[in-house]
Tab-separated table of C-alpha atoms in Angstrom:
chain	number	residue	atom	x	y	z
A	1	UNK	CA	-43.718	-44.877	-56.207
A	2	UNK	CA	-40.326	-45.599	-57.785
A	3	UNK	CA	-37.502	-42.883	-56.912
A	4	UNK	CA	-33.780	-42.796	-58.752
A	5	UNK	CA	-31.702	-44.472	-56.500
A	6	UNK	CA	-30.096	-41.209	-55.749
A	7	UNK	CA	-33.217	-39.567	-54.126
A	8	UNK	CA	-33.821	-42.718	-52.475
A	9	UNK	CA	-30.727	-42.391	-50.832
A	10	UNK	CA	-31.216	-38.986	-49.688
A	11	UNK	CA	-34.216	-40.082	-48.183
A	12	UNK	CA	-32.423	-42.351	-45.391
A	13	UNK	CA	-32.830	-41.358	-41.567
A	14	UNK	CA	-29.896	-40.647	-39.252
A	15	UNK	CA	-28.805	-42.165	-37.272
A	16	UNK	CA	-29.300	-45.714	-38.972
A	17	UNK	CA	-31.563	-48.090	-37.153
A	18	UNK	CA	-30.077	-51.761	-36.698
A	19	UNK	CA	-32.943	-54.700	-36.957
A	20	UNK	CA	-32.077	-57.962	-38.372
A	21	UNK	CA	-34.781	-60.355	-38.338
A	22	UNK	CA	-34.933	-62.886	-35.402
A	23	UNK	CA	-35.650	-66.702	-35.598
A	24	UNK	CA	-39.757	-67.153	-34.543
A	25	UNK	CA	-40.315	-67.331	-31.022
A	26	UNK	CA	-36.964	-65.668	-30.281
A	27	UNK	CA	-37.215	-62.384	-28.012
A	28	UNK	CA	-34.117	-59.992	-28.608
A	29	UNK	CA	-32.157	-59.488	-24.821
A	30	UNK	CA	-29.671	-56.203	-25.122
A	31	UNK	CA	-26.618	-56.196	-22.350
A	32	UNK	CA	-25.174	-52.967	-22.096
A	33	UNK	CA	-21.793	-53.559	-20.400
A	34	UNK	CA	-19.641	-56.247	-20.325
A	35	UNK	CA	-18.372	-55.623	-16.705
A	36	UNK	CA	-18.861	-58.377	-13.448
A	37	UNK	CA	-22.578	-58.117	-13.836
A	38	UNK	CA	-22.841	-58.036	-17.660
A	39	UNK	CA	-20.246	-60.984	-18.331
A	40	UNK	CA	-21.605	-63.281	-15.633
A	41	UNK	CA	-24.857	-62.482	-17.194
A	42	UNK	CA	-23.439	-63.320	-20.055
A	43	UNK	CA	-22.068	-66.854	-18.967
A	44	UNK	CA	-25.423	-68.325	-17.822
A	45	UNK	CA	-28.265	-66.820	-20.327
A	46	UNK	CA	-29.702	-69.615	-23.023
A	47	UNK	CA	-28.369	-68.010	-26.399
A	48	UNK	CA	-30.843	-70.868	-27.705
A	49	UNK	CA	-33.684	-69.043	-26.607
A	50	UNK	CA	-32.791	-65.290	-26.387
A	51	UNK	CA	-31.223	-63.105	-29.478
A	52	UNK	CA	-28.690	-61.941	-27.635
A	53	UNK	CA	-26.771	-58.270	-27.895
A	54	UNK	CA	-24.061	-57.185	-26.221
A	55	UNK	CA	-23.165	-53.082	-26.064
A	56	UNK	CA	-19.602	-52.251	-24.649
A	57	UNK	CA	-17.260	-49.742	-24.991
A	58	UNK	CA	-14.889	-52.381	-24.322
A	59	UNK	CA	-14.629	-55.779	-25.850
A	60	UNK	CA	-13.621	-57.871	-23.311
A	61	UNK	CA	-14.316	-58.451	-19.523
A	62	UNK	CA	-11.898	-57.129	-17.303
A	63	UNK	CA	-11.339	-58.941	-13.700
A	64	UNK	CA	-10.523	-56.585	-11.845
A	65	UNK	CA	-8.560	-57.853	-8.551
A	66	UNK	CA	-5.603	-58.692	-11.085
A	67	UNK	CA	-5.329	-55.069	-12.655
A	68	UNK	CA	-2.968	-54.000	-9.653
A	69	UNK	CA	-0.536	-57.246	-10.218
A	70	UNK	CA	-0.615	-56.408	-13.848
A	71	UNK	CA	0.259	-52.516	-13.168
A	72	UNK	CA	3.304	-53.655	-11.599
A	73	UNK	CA	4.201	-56.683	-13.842
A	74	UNK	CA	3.636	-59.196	-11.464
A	75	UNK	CA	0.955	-60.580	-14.173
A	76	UNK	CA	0.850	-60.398	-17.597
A	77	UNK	CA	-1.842	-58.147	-18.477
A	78	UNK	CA	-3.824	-61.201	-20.669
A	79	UNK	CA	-4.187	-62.837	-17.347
A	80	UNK	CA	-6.834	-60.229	-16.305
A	81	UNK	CA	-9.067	-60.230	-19.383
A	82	UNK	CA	-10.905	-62.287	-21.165
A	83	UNK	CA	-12.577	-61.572	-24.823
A	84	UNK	CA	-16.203	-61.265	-24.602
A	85	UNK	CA	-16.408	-63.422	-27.964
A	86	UNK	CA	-14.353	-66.071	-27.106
A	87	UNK	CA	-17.115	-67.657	-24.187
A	88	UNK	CA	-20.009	-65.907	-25.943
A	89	UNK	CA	-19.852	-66.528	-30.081
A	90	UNK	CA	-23.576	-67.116	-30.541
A	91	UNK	CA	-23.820	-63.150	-28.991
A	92	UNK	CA	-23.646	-60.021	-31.215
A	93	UNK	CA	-21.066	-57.915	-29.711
A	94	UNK	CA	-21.321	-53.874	-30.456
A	95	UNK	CA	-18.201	-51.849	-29.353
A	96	UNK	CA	-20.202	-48.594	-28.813
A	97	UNK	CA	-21.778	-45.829	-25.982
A	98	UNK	CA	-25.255	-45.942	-25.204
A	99	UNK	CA	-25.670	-42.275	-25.478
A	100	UNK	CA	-29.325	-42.611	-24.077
A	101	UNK	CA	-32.561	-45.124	-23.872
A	102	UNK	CA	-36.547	-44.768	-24.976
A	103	UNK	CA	-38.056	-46.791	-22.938
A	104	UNK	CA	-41.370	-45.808	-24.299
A	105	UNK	CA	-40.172	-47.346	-27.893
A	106	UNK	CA	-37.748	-49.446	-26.606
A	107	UNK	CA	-34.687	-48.773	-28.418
A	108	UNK	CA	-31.685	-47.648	-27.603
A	109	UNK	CA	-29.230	-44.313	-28.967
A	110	UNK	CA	-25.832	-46.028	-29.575
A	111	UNK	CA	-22.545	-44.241	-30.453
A	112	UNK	CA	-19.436	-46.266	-31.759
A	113	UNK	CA	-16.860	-46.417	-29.329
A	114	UNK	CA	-13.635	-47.181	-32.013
A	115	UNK	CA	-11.592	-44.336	-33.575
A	116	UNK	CA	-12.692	-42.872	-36.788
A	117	UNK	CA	-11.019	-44.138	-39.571
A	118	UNK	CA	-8.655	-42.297	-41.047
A	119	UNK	CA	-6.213	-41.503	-44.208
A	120	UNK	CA	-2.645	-43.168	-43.752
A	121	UNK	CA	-1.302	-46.422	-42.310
A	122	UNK	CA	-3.163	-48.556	-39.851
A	123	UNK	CA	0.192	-47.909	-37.512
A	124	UNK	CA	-0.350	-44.085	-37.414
A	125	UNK	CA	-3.869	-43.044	-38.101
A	126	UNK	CA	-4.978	-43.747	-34.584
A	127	UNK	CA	-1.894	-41.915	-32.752
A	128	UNK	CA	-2.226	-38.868	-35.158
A	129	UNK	CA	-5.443	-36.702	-34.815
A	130	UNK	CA	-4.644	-34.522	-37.805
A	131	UNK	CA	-4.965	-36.832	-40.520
A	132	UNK	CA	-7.809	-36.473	-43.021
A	133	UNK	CA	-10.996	-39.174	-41.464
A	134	UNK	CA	-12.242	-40.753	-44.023
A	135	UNK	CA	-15.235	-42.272	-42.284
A	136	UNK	CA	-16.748	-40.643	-39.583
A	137	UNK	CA	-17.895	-42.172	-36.728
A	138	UNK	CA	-21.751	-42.564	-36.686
A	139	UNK	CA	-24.828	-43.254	-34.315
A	140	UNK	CA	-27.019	-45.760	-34.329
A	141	UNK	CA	-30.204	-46.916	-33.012
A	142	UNK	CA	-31.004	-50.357	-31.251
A	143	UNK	CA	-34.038	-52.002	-30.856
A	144	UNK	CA	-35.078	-54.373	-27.820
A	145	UNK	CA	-37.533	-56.682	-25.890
A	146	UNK	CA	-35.636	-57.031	-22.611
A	147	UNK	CA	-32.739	-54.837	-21.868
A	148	UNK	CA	-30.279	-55.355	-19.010
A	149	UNK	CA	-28.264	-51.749	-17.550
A	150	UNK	CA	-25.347	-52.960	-16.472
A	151	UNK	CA	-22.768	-49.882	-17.191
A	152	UNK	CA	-21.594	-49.454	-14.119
A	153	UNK	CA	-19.743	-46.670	-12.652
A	154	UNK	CA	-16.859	-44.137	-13.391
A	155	UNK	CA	-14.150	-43.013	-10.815
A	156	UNK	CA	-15.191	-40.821	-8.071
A	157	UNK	CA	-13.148	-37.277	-8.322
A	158	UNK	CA	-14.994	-35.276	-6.283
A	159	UNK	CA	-14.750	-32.344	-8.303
A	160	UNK	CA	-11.194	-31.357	-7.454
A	161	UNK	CA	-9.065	-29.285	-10.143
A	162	UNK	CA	-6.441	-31.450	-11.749
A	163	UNK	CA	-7.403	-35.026	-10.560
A	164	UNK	CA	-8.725	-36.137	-14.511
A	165	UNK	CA	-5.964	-34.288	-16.055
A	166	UNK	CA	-2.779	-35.435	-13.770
A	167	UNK	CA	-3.711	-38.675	-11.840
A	168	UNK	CA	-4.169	-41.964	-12.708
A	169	UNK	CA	-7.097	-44.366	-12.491
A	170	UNK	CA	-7.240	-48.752	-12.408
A	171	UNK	CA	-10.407	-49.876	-13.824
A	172	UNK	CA	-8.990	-50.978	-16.781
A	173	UNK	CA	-6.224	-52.648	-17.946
A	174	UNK	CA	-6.133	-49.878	-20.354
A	175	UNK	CA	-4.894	-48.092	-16.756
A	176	UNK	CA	-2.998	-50.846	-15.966
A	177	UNK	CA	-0.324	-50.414	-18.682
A	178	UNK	CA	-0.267	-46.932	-18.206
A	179	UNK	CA	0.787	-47.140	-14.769
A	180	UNK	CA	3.323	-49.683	-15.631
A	181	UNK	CA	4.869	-47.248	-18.163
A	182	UNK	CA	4.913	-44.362	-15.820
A	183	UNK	CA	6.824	-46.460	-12.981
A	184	UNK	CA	9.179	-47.677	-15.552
A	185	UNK	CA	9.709	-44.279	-17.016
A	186	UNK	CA	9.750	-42.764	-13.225
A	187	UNK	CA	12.471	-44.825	-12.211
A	188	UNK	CA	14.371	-44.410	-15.919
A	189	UNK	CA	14.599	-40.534	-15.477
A	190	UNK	CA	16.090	-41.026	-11.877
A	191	UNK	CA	18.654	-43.244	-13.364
A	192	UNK	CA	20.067	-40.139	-15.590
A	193	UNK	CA	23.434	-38.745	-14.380
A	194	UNK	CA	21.710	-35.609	-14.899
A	195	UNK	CA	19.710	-35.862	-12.192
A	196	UNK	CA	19.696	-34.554	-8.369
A	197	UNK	CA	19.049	-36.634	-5.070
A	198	UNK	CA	16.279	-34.589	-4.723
A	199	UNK	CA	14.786	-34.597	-7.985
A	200	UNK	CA	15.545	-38.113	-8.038
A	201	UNK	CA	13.355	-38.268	-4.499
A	202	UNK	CA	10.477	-36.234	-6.335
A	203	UNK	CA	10.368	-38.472	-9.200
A	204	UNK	CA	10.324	-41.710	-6.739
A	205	UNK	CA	7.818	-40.427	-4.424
A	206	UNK	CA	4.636	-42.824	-5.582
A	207	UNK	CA	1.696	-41.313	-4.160
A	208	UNK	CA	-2.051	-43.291	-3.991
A	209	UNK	CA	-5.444	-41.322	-2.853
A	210	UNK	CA	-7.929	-43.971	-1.536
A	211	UNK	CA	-7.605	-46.525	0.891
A	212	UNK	CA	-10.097	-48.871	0.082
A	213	UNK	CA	-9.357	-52.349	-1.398
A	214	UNK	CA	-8.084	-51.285	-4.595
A	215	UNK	CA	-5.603	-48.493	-3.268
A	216	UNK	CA	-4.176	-51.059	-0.469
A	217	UNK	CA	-3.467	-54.060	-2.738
A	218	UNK	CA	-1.607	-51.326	-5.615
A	219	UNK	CA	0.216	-49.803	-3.012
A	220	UNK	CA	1.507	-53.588	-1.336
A	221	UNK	CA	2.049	-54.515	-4.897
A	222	UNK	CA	4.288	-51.423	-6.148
A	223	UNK	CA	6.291	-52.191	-2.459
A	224	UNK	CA	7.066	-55.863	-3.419
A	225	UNK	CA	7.999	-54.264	-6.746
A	226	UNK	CA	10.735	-51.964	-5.221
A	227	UNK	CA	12.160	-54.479	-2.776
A	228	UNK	CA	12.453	-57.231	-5.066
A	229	UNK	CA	12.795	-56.646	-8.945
A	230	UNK	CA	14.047	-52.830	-8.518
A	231	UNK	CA	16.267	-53.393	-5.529
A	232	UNK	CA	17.863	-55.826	-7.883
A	233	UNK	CA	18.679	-54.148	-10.889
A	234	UNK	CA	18.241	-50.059	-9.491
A	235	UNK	CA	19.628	-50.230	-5.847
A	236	UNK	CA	20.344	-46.480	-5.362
A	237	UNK	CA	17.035	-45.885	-6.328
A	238	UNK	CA	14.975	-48.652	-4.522
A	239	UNK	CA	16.037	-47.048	-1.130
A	240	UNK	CA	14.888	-43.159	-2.316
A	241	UNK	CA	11.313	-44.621	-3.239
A	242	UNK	CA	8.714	-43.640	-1.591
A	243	UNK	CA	5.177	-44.470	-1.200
A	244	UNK	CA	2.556	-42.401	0.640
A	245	UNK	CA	-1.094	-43.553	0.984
A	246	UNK	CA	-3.760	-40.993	1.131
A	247	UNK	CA	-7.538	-41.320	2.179
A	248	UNK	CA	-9.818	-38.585	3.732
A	249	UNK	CA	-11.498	-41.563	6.031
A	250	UNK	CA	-10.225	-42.003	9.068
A	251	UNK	CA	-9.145	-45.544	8.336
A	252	UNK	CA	-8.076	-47.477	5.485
A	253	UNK	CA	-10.495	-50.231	4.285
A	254	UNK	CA	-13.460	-49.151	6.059
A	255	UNK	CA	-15.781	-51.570	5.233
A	256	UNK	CA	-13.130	-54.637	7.184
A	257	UNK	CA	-13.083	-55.711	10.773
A	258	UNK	CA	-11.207	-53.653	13.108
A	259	UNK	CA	-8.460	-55.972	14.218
A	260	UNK	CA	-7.667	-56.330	10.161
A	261	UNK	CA	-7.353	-53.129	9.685
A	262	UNK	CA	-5.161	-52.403	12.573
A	263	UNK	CA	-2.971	-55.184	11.159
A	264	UNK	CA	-2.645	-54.102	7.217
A	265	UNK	CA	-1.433	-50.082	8.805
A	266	UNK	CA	0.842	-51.777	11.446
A	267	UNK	CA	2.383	-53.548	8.342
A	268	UNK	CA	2.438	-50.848	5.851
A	269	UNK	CA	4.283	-48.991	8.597
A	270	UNK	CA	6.759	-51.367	9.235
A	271	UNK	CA	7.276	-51.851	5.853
A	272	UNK	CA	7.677	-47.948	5.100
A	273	UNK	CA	4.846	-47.166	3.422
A	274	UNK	CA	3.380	-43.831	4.783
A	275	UNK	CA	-0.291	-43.840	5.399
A	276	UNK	CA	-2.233	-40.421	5.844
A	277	UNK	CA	-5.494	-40.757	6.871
A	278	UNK	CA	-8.161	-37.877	7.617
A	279	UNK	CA	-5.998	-35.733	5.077
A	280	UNK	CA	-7.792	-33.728	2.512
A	281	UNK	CA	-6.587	-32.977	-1.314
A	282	UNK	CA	-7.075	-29.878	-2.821
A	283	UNK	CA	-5.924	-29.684	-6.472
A	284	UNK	CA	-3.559	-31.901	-8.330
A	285	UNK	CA	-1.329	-30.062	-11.153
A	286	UNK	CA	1.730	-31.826	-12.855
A	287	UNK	CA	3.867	-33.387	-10.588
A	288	UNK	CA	2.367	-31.523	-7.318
A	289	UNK	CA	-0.504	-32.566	-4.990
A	290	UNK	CA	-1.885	-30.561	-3.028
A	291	UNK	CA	-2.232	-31.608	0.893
A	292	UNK	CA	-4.649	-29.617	2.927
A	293	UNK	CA	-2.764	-30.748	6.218
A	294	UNK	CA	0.443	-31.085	4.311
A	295	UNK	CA	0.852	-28.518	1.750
A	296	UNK	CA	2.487	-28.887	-1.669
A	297	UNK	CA	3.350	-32.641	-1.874
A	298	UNK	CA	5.507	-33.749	-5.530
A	299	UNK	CA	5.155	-37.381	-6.824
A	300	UNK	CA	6.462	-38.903	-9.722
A	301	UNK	CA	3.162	-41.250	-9.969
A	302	UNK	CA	-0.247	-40.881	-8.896
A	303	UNK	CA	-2.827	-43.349	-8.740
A	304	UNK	CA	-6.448	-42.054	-7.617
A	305	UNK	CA	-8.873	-44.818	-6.377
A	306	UNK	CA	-11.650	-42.931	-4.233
A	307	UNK	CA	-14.930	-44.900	-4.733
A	308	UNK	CA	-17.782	-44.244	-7.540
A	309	UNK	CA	-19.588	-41.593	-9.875
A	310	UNK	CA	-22.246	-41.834	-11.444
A	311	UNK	CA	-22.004	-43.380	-15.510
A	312	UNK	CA	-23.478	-40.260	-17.842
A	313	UNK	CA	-25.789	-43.166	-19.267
A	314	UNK	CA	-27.544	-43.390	-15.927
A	315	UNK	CA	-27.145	-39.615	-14.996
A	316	UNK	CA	-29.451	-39.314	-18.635
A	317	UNK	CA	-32.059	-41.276	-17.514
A	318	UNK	CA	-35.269	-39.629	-15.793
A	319	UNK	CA	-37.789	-42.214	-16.175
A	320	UNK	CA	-36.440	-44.478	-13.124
A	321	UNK	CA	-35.932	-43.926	-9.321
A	322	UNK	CA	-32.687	-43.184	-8.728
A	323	UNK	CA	-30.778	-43.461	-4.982
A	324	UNK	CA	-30.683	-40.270	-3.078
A	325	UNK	CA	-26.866	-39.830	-4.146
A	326	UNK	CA	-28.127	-40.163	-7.642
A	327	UNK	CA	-25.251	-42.735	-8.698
A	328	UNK	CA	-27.572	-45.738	-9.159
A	329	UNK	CA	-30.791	-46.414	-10.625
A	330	UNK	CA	-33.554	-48.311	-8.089
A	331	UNK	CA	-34.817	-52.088	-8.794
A	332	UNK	CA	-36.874	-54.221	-6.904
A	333	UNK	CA	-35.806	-57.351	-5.349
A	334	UNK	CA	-36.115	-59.356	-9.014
A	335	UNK	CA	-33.553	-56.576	-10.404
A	336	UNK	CA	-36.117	-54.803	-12.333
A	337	UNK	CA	-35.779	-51.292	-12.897
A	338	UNK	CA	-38.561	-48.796	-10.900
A	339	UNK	CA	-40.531	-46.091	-12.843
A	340	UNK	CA	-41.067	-42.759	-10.910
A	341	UNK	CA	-44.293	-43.305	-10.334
A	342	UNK	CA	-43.556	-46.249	-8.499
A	343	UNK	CA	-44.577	-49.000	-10.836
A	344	UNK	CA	-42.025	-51.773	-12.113
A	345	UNK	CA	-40.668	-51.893	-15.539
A	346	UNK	CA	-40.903	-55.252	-16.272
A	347	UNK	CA	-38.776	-55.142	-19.274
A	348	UNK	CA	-35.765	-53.716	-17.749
A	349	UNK	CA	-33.384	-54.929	-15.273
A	350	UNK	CA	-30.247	-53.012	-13.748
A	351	UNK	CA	-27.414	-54.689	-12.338
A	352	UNK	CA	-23.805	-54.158	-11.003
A	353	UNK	CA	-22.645	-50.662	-9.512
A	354	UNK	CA	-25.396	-48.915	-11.482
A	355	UNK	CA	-27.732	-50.282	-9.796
A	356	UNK	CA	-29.300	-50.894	-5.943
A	357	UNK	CA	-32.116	-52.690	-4.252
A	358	UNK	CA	-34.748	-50.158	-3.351
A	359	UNK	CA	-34.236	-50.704	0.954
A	360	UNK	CA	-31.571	-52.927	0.312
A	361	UNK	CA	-28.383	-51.205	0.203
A	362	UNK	CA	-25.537	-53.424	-0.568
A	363	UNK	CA	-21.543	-52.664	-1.453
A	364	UNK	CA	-20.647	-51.557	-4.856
A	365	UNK	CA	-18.235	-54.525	-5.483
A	366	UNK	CA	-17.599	-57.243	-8.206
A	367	UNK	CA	-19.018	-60.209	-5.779
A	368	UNK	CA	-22.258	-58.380	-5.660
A	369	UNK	CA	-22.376	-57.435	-9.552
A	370	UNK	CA	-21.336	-61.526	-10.413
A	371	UNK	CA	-24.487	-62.827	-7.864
A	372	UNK	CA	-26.786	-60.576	-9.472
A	373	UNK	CA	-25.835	-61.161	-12.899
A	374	UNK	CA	-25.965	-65.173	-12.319
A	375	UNK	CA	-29.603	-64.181	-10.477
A	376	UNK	CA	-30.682	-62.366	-13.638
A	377	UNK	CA	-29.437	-65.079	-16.034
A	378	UNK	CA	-31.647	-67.836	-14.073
A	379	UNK	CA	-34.570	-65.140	-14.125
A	380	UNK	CA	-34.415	-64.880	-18.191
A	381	UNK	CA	-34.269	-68.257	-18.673
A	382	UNK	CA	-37.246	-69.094	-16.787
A	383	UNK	CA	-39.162	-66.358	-18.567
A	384	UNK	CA	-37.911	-67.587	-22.126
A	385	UNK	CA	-39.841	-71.050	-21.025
A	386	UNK	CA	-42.828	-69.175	-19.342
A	387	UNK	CA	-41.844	-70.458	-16.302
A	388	UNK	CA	-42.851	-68.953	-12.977
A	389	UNK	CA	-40.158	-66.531	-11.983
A	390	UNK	CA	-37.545	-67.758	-9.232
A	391	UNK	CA	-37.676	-66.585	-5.690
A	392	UNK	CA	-36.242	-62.726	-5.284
A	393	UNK	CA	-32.309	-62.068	-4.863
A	394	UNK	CA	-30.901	-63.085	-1.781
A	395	UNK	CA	-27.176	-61.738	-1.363
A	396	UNK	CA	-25.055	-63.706	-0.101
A	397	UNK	CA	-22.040	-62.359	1.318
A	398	UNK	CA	-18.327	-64.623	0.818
A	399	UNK	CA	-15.900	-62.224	2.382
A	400	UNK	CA	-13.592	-59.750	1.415
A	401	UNK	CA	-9.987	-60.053	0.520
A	402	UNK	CA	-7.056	-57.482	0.197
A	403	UNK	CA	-3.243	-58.368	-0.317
A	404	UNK	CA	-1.347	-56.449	2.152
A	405	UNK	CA	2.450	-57.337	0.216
A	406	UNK	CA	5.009	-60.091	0.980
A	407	UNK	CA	2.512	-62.774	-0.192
A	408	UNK	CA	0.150	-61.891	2.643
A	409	UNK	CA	-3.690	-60.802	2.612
A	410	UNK	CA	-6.108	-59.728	4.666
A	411	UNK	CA	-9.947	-61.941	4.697
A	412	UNK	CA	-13.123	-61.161	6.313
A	413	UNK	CA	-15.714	-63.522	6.121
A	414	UNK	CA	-19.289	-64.544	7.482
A	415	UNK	CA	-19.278	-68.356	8.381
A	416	UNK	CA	-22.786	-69.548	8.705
A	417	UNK	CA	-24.055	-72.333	10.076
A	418	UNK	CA	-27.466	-73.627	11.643
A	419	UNK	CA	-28.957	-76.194	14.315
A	420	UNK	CA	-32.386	-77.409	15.045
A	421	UNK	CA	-33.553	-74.405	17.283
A	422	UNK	CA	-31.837	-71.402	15.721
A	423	UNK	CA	-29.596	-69.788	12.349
A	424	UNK	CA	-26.771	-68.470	13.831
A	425	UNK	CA	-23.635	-66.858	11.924
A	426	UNK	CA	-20.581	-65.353	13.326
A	427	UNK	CA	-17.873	-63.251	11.664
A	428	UNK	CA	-14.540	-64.502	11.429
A	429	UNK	CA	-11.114	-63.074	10.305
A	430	UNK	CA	-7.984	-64.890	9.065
């Protein structure tokens, strides 16, 4: 039946459904995330023999370790990314949210993730939410043959009033220009004449919550910062700054060897960084933290870095196992995704901080996410050539590294090393 093209046009289904036709043979691979596991992923699959799809709400890969020398200006922010079309052009790169998946139909609910575009210049419309949008922002729908989860995680706030709205986060180097702005700006309102001593000391007080990896190496690199480049050019200042270092463990870097960690505090000390351990926030509100053991503390800068939560992609989903903390989704030892009723999904694979080994715990960290995304990219290419699949994945564990300021860091490592009657391995620390 023919229909005016009007009608016909009513007719169309929202959200739009995306399908372009594939070369014969070819299967079509979605990535969603572009993250350690995603991009390493990325790096190793056969684009020759998989349609390949990549779903980010970013389009390039961000390395992480740098993002706390970028905050600071140590490194220019381009060193820690890297476009995910520049090393991947044969890949079809979507900057959007996967709202939710059907595994049933296997395709997946996709939201773009760039502004709407709206009436006026290119220069304002993005800045200025009250102009007229001109085209709204629209979902879509993705199909798929193999899809790989690899979304990770968002910061960990616990819940606490005022940590979203006041503090700052680095996983992003989004974050890491924002933090770079606020120290700049922090030490430009101290320079007014204006300005008290101790409004001056409330402004420089720099204040980090989480002493893992990521909280140690921002808070070595913002005390190089002050006693080199800001000693230079703001002297009064440099010797009112402050830095505090807050974490509700009991010791900083928990997961490194004793002696290492003993070492990083007895440095930080000497150096005049404060470290609070076993100290509890409460509520954050502008310019104020709020101490359980210390009361009403003001900063001029704060930087929260206390582990993982859950992505609302995987907190959706409730066709797959999840761990008992609900954060990640369950695979088996090839990576692939576990139904609740215990079977395996053999078209789904979940790796990176979204994702854990059923029985096999292992640390949420980029070292993990990059083995199992060069695992799964051997794994796909062996199934594209109906090969028997490769042996399951074996971590393997290269150490840990954290700079601890003045061009020093802290390494744990497992050295292994075998004879003819037995595997031994022993941990050593430089």
């Amino acid at each position: 039946m023919n229909l005016p093209r009007r009608a016909s046009m009513r007719l169309r289904s929202s959200p739009r459904s995306f399908s372009t036709s594939l070369p014969r043979g070819k299967q079509r691979l979605v990535v969603l995330g572009s993250g350690w596991g995603g991009y390493t992923l990325l790096q190793g699959v056969d684009k020759r023999q998989w349609d390949v799809t990549v779903l980010s709400p970013t389009s390039y890969f961000n390395f992480t370790p740098l993002l706390a020398g970028c905050a600071v200006g140590t490194l220019e922010f381009r060193c820690a990314v890297e476009p995910v079309r520049r090393y991947a052009p044969q890949v079809t790169t979507y900057q959007a949210w996967c709202d939710s998946i059907d595994f049933k139909n296997k395709t997946l609910h996709c939201m773009p993730a760039t502004p709407p575009i709206r009436k006026g210049s290119p220069s304002t419309s993005r800045q200025d939410p009250r102009l007229e949008v001109l085209v709204e922002n629209k979902p879509f729908i993705l199909k798929y043959d193999k899809l790989v989860v690899a979304v990770g995680a968002y910061s960990q706030t616990f819940n606490i009033p005022g940590v979203k709205e006041n503090a700052l986060f680095l996983k992003d180097v989004k974050d890491a220009r924002i933090i770079h702005s606020r120290i700049l700006e922090c030490l430009e309102q101290a320079n007014q004449p204006t300005i008290s001593d101790d409004e001056k000391r409330k402004l420089l007080n720099f204040c980090i919550v989480g002493g893992g990896p990521t909280g140690v190496e921002f808070a070595a690199e913002l005390y190089d910062l002050l006693h080199s480049e800001i000693a230079k050019h703001f002297p009064a200042l440099a010797r009112l700054a402050k830095i505090n270092l807050y974490d509700v463990a009991p010791q900083i870097l928990g997961n490194f060897d004793k002696n290492l960690i003993k070492y990083t505090e007895k440095t930080f000390r000497r150096d005049g960084i404060s470290i609070w351990t076993s100290h509890h926030v409460t509520k954050v509100e502008p310019g104020k933290l709020f101490i359980k053991e210390q009361g009403e503390v003001p900063f001029g800068l704060l930087v929260w870095s206390t582990g993982l939560s859950p992505n609302p992609l995987i907190s959706s989903i409730t066709e797959v196992k999840k761990h008992d903390k609900a954060i990640c989704l369950l695979t088996n030892n090839n990576l692939n995704a576990i139904n609740n009723n215990g079977t395996v999904n053999e078209d789904v694979w979940v790796i990176g901080d979204c994702g854990i080994i059923d029985g096999e715990p292992l640390p949420a960290t980029a070292q993990v996410a990059a083995q199992k995304g060069k695992y799964l990219s051997k794994v796909l290419n062996r199934i594209s050539k109906d090969q028997p699949l490769s042996k399951a994945f074996e971590f393997k564990n290269l150490g840990s590294l954290a700079y601890v300021g003045d061009w020093y860091a802290e390494s744990s490592f497992i050295c292994m090393w075998s004879t003819k009657a037995n595997d031994h391995a022993q941990e050593s620390n430089l």
